[in-house]
Coordinates of C-alpha atoms in Angstrom, one line a residue:
Chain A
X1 CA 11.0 -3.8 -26.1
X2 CA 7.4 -4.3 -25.2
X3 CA 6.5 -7.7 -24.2
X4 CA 2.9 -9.3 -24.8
X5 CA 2.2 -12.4 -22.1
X6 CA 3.0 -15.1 -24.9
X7 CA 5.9 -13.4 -26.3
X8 CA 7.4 -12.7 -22.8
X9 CA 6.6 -16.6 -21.8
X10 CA 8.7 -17.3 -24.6
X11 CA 11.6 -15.2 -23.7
X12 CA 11.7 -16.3 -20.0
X13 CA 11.4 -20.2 -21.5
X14 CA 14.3 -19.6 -23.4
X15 CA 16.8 -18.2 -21.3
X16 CA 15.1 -20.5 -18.1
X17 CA 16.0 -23.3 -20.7
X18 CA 19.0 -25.1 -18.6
X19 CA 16.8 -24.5 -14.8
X20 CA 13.9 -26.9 -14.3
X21 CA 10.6 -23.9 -14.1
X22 CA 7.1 -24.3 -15.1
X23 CA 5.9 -21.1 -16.7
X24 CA 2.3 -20.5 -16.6
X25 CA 0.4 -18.1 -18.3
X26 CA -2.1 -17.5 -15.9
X27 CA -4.6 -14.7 -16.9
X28 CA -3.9 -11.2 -18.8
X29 CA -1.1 -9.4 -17.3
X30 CA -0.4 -12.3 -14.8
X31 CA 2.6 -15.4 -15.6
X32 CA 3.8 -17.5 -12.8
X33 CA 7.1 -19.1 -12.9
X34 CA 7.1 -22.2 -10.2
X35 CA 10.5 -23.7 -9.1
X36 CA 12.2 -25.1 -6.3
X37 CA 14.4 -22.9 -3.9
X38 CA 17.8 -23.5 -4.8
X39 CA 16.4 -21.9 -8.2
X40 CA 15.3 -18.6 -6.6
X41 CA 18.4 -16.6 -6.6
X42 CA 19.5 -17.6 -10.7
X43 CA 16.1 -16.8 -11.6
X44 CA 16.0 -13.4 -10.2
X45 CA 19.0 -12.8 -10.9
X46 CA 18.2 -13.1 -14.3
X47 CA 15.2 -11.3 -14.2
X48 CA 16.9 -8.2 -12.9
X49 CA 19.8 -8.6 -15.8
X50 CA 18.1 -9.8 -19.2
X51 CA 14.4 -7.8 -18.3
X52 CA 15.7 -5.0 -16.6
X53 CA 13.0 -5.8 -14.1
X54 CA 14.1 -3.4 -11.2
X55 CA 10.2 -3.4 -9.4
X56 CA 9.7 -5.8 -6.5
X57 CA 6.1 -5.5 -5.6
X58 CA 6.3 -7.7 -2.9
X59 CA 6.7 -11.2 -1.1
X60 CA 3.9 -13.3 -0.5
X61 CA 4.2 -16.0 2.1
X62 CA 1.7 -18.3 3.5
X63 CA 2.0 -21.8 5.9
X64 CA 0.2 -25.2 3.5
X65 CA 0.3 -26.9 6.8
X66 CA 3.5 -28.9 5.7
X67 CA 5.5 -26.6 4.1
X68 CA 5.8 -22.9 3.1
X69 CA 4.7 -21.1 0.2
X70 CA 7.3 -18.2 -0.6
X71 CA 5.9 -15.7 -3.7
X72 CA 8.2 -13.3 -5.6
X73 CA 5.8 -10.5 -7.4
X74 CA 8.1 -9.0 -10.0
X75 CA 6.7 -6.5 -12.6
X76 CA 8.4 -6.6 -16.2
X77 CA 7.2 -4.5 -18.7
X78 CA 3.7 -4.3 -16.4
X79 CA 3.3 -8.3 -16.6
X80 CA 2.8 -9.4 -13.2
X81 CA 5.8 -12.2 -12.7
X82 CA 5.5 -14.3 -9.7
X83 CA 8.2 -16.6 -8.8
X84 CA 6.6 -19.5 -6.7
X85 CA 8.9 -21.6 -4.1
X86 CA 8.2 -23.8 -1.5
X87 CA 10.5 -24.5 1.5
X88 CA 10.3 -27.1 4.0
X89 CA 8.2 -26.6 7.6
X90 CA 11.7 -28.2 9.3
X91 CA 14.0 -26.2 7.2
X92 CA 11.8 -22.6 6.6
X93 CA 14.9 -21.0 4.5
X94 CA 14.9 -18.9 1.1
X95 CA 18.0 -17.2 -0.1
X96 CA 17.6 -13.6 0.7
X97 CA 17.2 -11.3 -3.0
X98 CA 18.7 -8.1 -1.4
X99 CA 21.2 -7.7 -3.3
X100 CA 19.4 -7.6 -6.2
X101 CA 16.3 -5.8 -5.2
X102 CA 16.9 -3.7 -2.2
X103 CA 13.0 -2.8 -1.9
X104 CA 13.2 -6.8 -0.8
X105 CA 14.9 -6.0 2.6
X106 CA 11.4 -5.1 4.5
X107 CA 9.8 -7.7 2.8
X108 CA 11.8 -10.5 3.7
X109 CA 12.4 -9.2 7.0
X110 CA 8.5 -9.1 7.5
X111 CA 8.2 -13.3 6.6
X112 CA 10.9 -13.6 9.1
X113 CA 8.7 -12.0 12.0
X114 CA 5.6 -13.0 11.0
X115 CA 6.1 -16.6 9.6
X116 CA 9.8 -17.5 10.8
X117 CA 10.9 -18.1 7.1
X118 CA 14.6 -17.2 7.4
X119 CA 16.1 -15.3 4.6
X120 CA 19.4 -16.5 4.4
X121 CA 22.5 -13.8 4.1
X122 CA 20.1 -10.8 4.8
X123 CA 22.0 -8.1 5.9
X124 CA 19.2 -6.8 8.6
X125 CA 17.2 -9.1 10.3
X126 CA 15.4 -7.2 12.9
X127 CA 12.3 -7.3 13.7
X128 CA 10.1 -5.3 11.7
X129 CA 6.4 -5.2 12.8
X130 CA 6.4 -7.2 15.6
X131 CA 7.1 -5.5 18.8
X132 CA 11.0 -6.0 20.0
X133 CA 10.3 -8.1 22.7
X134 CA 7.7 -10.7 21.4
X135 CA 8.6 -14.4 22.1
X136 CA 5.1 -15.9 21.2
X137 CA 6.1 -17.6 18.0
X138 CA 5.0 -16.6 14.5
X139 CA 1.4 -15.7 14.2
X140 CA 1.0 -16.3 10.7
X141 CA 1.3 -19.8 11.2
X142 CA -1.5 -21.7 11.0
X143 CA -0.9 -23.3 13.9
X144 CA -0.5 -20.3 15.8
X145 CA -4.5 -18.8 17.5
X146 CA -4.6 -15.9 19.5
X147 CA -5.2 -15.5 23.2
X148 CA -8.3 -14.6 24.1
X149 CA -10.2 -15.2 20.8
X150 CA -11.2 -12.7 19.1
X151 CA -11.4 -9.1 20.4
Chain B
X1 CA 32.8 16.2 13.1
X2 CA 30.5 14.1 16.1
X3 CA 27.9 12.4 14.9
X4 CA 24.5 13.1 16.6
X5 CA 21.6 10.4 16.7
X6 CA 18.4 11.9 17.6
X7 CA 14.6 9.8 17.6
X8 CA 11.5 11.4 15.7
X9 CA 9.1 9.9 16.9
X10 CA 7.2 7.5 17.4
X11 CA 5.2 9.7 18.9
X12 CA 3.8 12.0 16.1
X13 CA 7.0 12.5 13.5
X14 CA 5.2 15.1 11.3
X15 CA 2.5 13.6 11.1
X16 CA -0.5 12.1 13.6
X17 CA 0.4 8.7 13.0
X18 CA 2.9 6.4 15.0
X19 CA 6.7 6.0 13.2
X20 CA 9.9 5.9 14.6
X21 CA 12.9 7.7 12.6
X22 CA 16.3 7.6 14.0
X23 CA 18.2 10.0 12.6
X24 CA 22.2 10.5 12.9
X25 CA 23.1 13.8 11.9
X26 CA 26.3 15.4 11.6
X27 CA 25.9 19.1 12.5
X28 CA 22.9 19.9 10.7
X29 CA 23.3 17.2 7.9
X30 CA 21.3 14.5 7.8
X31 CA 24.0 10.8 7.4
X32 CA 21.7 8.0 7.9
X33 CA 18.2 7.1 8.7
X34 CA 16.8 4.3 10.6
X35 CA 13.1 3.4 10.6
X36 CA 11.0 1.6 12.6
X37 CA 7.7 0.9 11.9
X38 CA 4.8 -1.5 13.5
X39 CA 3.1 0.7 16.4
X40 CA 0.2 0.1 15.1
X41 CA 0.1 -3.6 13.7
X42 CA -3.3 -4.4 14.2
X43 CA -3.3 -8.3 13.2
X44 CA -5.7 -7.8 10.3
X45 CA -4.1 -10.7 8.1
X46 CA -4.2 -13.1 10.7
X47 CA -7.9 -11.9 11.4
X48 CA -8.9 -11.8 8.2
X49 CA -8.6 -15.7 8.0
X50 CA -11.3 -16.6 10.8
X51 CA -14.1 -14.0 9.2
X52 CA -16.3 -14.7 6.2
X53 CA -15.8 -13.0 2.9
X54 CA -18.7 -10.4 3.6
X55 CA -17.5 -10.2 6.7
X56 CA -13.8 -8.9 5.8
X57 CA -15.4 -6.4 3.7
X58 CA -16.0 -4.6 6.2
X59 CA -12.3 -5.1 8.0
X60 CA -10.7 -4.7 4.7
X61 CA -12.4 -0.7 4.4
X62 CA -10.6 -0.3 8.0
X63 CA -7.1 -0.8 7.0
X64 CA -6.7 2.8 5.7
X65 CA -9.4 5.5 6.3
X66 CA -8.4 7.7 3.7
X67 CA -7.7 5.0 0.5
X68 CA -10.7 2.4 2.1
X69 CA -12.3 2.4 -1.0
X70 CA -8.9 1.0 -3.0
X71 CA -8.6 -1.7 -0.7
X72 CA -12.3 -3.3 -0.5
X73 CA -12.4 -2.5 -4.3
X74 CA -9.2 -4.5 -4.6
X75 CA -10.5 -7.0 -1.9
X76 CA -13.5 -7.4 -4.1
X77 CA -11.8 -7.7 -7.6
X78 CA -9.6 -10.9 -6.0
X79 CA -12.6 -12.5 -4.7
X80 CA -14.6 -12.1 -8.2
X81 CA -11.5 -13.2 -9.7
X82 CA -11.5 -16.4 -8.2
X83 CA -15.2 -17.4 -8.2
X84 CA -14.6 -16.3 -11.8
X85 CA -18.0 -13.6 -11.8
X86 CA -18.0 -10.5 -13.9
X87 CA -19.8 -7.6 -12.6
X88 CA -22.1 -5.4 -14.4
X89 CA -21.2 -2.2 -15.9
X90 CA -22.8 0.2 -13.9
X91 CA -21.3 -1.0 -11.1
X92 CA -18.0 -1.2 -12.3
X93 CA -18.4 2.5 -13.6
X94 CA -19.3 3.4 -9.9
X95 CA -16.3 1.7 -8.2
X96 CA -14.3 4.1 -10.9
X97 CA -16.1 6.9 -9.5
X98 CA -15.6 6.2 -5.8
X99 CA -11.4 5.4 -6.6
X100 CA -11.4 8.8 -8.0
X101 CA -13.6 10.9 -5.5
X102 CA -11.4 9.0 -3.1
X103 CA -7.6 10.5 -5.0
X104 CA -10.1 13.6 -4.8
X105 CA -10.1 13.8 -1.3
X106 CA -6.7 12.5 -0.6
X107 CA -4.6 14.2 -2.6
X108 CA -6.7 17.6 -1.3
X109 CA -6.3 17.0 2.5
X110 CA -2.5 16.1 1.2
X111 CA -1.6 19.4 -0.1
X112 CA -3.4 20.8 3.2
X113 CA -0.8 18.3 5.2
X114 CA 2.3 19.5 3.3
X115 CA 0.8 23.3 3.7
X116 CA 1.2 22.6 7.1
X117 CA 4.2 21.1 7.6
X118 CA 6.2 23.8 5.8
X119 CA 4.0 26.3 8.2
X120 CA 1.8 27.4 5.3
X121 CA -1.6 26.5 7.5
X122 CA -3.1 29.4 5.4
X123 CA -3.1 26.6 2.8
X124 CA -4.0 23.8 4.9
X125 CA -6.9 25.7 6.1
X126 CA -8.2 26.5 2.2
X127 CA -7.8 22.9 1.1
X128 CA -9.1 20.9 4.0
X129 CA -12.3 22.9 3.4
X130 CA -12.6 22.2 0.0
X131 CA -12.2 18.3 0.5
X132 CA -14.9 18.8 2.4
X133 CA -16.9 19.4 -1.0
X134 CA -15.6 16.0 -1.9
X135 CA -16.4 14.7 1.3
X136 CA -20.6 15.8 1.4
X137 CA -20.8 13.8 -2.5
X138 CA -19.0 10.6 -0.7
X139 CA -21.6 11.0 1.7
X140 CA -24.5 12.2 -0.6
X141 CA -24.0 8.7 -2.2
X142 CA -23.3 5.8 0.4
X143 CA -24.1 7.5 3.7
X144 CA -20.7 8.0 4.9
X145 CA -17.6 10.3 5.1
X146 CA -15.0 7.6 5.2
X147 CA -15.1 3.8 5.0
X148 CA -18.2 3.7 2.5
X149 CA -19.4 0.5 2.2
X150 CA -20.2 0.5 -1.1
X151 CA -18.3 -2.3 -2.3
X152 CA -19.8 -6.0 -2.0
X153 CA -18.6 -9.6 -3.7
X154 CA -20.1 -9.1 -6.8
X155 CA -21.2 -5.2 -7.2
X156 CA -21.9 -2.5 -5.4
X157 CA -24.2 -1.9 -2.6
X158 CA -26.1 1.7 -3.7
X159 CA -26.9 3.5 -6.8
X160 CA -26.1 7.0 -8.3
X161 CA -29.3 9.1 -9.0
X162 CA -29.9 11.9 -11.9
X163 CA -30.2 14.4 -9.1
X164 CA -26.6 13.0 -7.4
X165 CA -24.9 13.0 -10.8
X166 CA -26.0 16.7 -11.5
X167 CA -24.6 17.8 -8.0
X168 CA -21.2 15.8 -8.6
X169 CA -20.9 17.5 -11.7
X170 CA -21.3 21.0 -10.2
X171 CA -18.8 20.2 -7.3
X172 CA -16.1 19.3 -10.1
X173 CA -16.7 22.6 -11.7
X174 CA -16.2 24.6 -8.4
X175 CA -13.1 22.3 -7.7
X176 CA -11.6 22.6 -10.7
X177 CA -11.9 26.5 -10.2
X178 CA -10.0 26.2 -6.9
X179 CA -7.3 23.4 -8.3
X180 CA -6.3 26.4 -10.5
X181 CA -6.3 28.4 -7.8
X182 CA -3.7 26.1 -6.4
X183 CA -2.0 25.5 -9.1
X184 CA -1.0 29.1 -9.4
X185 CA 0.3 28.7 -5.7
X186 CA 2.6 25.8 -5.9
X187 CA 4.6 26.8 -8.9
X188 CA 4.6 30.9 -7.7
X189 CA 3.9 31.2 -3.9
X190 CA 7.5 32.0 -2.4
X191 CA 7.1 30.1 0.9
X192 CA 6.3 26.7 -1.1
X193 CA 9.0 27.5 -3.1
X194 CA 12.0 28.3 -0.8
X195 CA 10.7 25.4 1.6
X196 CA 9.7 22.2 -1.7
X197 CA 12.2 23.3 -4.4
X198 CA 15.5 21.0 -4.4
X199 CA 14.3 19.5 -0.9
X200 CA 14.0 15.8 -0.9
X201 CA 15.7 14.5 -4.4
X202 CA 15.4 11.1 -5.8
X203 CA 17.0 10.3 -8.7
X204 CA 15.0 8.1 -11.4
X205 CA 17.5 5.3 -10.8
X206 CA 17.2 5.7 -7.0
X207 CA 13.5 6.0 -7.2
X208 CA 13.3 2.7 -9.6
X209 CA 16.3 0.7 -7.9
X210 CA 14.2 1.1 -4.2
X211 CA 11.0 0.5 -6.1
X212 CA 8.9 3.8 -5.1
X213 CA 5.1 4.2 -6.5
X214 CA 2.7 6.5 -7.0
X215 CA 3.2 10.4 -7.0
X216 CA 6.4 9.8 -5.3
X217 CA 8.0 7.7 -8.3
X218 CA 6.0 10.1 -11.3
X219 CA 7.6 13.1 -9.5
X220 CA 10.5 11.6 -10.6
X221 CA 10.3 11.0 -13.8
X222 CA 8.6 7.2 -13.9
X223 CA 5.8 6.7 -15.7
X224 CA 4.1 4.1 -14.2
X225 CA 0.6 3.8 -13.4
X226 CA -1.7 0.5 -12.4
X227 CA -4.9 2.5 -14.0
X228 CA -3.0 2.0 -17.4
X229 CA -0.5 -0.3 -16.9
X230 CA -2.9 -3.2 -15.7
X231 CA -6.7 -1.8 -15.9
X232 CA -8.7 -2.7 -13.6
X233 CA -12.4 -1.5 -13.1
X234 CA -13.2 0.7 -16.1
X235 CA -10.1 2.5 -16.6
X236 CA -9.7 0.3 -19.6
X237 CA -12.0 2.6 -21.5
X238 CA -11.5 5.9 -20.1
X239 CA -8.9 8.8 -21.7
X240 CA -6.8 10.0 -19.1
X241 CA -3.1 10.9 -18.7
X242 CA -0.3 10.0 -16.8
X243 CA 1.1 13.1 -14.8
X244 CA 4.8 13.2 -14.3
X245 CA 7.2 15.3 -13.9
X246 CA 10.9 15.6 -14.0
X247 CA 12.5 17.5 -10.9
X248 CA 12.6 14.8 -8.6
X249 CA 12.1 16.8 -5.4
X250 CA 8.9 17.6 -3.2
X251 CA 7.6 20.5 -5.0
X252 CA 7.4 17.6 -8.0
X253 CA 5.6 15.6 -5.8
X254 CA 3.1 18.6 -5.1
X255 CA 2.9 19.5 -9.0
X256 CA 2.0 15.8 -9.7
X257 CA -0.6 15.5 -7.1
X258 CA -2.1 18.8 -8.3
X259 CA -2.5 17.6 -12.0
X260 CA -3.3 14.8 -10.9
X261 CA -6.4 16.4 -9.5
X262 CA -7.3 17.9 -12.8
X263 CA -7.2 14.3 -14.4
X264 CA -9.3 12.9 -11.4
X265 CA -11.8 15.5 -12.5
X266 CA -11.7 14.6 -16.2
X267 CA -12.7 11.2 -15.0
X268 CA -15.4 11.8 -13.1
X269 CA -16.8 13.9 -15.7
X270 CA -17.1 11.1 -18.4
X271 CA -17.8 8.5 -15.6
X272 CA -20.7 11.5 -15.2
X273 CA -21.4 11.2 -19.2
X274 CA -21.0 7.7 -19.8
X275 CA -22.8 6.0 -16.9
X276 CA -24.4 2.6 -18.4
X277 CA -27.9 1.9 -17.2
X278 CA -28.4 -2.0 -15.7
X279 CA -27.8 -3.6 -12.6
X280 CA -25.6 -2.9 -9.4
X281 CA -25.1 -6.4 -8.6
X282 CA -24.9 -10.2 -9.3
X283 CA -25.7 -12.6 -6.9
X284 CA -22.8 -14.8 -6.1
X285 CA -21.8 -17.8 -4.1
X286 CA -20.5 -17.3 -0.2
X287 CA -18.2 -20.3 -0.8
X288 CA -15.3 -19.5 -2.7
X289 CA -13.7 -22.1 -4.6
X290 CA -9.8 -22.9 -3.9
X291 CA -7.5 -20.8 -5.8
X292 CA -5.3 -17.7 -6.1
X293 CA -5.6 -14.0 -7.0
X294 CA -3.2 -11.5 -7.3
X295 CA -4.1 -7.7 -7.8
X296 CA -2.7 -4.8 -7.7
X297 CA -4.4 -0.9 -7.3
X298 CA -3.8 2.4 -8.0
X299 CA -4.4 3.9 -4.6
X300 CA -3.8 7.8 -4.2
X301 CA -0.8 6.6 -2.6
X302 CA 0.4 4.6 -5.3
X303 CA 0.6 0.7 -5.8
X304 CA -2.0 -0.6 -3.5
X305 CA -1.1 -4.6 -3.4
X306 CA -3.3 -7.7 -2.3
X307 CA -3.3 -11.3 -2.7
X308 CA -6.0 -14.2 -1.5
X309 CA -5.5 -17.9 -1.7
X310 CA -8.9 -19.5 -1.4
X311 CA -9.3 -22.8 0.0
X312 CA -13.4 -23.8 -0.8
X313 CA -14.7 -22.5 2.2
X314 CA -16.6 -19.3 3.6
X315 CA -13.0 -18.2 4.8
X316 CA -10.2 -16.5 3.3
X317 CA -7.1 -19.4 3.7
X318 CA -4.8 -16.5 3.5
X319 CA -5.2 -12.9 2.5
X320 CA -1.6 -10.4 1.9
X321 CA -1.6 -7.0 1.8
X322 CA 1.2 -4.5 1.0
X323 CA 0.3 -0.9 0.9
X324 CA 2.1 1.8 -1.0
X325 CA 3.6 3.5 2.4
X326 CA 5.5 0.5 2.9
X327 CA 6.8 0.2 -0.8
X328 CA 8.2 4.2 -0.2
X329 CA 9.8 3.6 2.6
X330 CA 13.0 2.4 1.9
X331 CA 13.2 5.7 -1.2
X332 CA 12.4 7.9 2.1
X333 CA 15.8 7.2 3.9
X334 CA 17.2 7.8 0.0
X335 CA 15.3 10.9 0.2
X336 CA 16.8 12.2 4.0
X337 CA 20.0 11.5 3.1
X338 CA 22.6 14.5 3.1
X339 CA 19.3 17.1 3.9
X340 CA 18.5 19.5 6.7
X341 CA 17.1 18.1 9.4
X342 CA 14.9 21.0 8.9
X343 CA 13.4 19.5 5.9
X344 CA 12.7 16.0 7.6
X345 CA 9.2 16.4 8.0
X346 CA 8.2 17.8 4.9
X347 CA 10.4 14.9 3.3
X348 CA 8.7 12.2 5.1
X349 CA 5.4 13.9 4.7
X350 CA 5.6 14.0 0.7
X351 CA 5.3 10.6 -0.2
X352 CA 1.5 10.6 1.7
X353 CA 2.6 7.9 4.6
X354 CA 0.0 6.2 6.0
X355 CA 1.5 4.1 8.9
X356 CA -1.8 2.4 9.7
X357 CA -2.1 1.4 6.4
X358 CA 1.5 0.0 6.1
X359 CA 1.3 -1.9 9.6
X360 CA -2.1 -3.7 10.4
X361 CA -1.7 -6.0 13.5
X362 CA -2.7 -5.7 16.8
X363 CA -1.1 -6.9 19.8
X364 CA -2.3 -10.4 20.4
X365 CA -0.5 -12.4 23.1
X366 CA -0.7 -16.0 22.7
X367 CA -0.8 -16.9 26.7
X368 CA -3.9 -16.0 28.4
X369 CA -1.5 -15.2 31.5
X370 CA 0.3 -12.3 30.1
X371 CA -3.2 -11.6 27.8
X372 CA -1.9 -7.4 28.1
X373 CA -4.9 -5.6 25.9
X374 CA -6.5 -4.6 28.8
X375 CA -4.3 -3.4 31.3
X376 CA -5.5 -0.4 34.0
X377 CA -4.0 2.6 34.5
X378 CA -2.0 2.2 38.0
X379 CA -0.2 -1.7 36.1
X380 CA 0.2 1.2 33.0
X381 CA 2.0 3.7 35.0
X382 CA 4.0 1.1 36.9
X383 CA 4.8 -0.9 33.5
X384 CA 6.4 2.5 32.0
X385 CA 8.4 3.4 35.1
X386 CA 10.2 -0.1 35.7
X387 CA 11.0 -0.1 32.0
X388 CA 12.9 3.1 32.0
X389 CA 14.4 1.9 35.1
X390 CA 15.5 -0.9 33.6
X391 CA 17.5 0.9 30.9
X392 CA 19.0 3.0 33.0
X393 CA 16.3 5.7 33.7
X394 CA 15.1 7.6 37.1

């Protein structure tokens, strides 16, 4: 089945019916689906079961200043679908998708190195870009400047 | 039987860029794969949010040399997005022809690169010359060989002449000549044969589950593409096909990349035909009001990704990347699995890595005391020795 953005807004409101989601339509090609945490998991889940959507393009983090912004880019039927989550700057988890989307096992271990958002149940979380014995903190905080300044 | 674990790399697996593979191999039998990536994390995110939108332009081209043109074009195409500007025509027609010249050259000094690591150099030799034809119109047109600069918020920076547009028309002529040429290699030349044929499979479901892209997931059967699936630039109104094939090994993923050149070609051509007259640029605001883009690019490598959130400043708030190398990697350990370890490099070599691409940071140290960029060659030579001494070394 070919989905248009309206018709595929429709189908994610319907089965998203019983999970508290704003769906957005946001521009051609583009819908985001904004939720809390704790919804991340049943969402996706779905996702990958009733729209056989098996491509992952990536994870999107970024630090607000008081919490973090965690982005799911899924592609169904190539609509863009972002799943938007916050999380906490005291508590910086998200439950880990690898299980579901195994292309999500470098992503998640990146916004573990590189904004200390822990991905909880992962099955690998080593370092990924980050050199194995770096103990500076998470430079993609905001907080976080570089020595030096700028090279 | 005893299992084996041996490193390639990170010193040069294959290819001249930085990876680590750690391979465990049972006899000659490839079990599992490892990979480490990050040698060459230059901090470019992170960077990107202190410099002005012109500014990152410029960094933006530097991610990659060989697919610059799909990130600033993608970098540009978020920034429009969100200060909501459409470009004119012309200019969008000559950001198509630079993508394309760009898969020109790319997928030519690829089939060069996989020449050579099957130790066909004869091949490598003939290709990597005939980019070069590619490489003199790149420069004919903005001035350089790599990292063009043609891409600003709003347009592009330089036009396409009568007199250009008759020489980039000849140079597709002779090129399509010599992509026949190679055509008639890779499906009938022995030595690509014996070496690409049944080397390197993944399966459609393998391909999809790990989320390959690009030549790597068409040479197995996908049909996906970002030109068609979500146009962007003006792919919307130009006939081209999809190439894909259905044998799922590496001589698929050189049979894709050489049709792929005859459709790049095709392009270009009507890009030639069609060009609209008008303007190269709109002038646009350096602030950038708060908001979000997400877009997504068909680089030669496949899905080129980026994301900006703006935040009504001169400055990016936060700007994402994810290249196309980094969305094949996990399909490469797929690929190595249960192979020779003779066929490693041409393995890895087939989905096009580009391991600066995927890794962009460099080493910043947050204390000015153990500030390590520069560092001379005596602290060097005495760093290396006490850290193999430490694990155990002479």
């Amino acid at each position: 089945m070919t989905y248009t953005e309206a018709s595929l807004k429709e189908a994610l409101e319907k089965k998203l019916q019983d999970i508290s989601v704003d769906i957005l339509v946001k521009r051609s090609k583009r819908i985001i689906i904004t939720t809390s945490r704790e919804n991340l998991k049943k969402i996706a889940k779905l996702l990958f079961e009733e729209f056989s959507s098996q491509h992952l393009s990536t994870i999107t983090a970024r630090d607000t200043g008081t919490s973090f912004e965690v982005q799911y880019h899924f592609i169904i039927d190539t609509i863009m679908v972002t799943i938007k989550i916050t999380c906490p700057r005291d508590d910086p988890t998200v439950d880990s998708i690898v299980s579901l989307f195994p292309s999500a096992i470098l992503y998640e271990r990146e916004i573990h190195d590189l904004l200390g958002i822990i991905p909880l149940n992962h099955p690998d979380l080593r370092r990924l870009v980050l050199p194995d014995h770096w103990s500076e903190g998470f430079p993609l905080r905001k907080d976080w400047k570089p020595a030096g300044g700028e090279t | 039987m005893v299992q084996v674990k041996i490193p390639i790399g990170p010193q040069h697996p294959a290819l001249k860029e930085p990876e680590n593979f750690m391979i465990t191999l049972e006899g000659e039998r490839v079990i599992d794969v490892d990979i480490r990536i990050g040698y060459t994390h230059r901090g470019i995110e992170k960077l990107m949010e202190s410099r002005t939108y012109i500014q990152n332009l410029y960094l933006v081209e530097r991610i990659c040399g060989i697919c610059s043109f799909a990130h600033s074009a993608n970098y540009v195409q978020n920034v429009e997005e969100i200060l909501d500007v459409h470009i004119p025509k012309r200019a969008e027609y000559i950001r198509t022809l630079f993508l394309e010249l760009e898969r020109l050259h790319s997928h030519f000094l690829w089939i060069g690169v996989a020449g050579h690591e099957i130790g066909f150099d004869t091949l490598f030799m003939y290709t990597w010359q005939d980019r070069e034809v590619v490489q003199d119109l790149l420069e004919m047109i903005s001035g350089n060989r790599v990292n063009y600069a043609m891409n600003t918020i709003g347009g592009v920076r330089r036009d396409v002449s009568e007199e250009q547009k008759k020489k980039i028309l000849e140079a597709m002529d002779f090129l399509e000549k010599r992509t026949e040429f190679y055509k008639n290699v890779a499906v009938n030349e022995t030595t690509i044969l014996a070496r690409a044929e049944g080397v390197g499979i993944l399966k459609p479901d393998i391909a999809k589950k790990f989320t390959a892209v690009g030549p790597t997931a068409r040479a197995s059967g996908i049909s996906v593409d970002i030109r068609r699936d979500d146009p962007y630039a003006s792919y919307a109104e130009i006939p081209f096909d999809v190439i894909t094939t259905d044998t799922c090994d590496v001589l698929g993923r050189v049979v894709v990349r050489v049709l792929e050149i005859f459709e790049s070609i095709k392009i270009i051509r009507y890009l030639m035909d069609h060009l609209p007259e008008g303007d190269l640029k709109i002038k646009t605001s350096r602030k950038v009001p708060e908001g979000e883009a997400v877009n997504h690019v068909e680089a030669p490598r496949g899905e080129d990704f980026h994301y900006l959130h703006a935040n009504g400043t001169d400055k990016p708030e936060r700007y994402k990347v994810r290249t196309p190398t980094m969305a094949n990697l996990p399909a490469i350990a797929e690929m190595l699995k249960d192979s020779y370890l003779a066929d490693v490099p041409i393995v890895v070599a087939a989905i096009d890595p580009c391991m600066g691409c995927m890794d962009r940071v460099l080493l910043l140290q947050q204390n000015k005391e153990n500030y390590r960029n520069s560092i001379s060659w005596d602290q060097l030579r005495r760093y290396g020795i006490q850290w193999y001494a430490k694990r155990g070394g002479y």
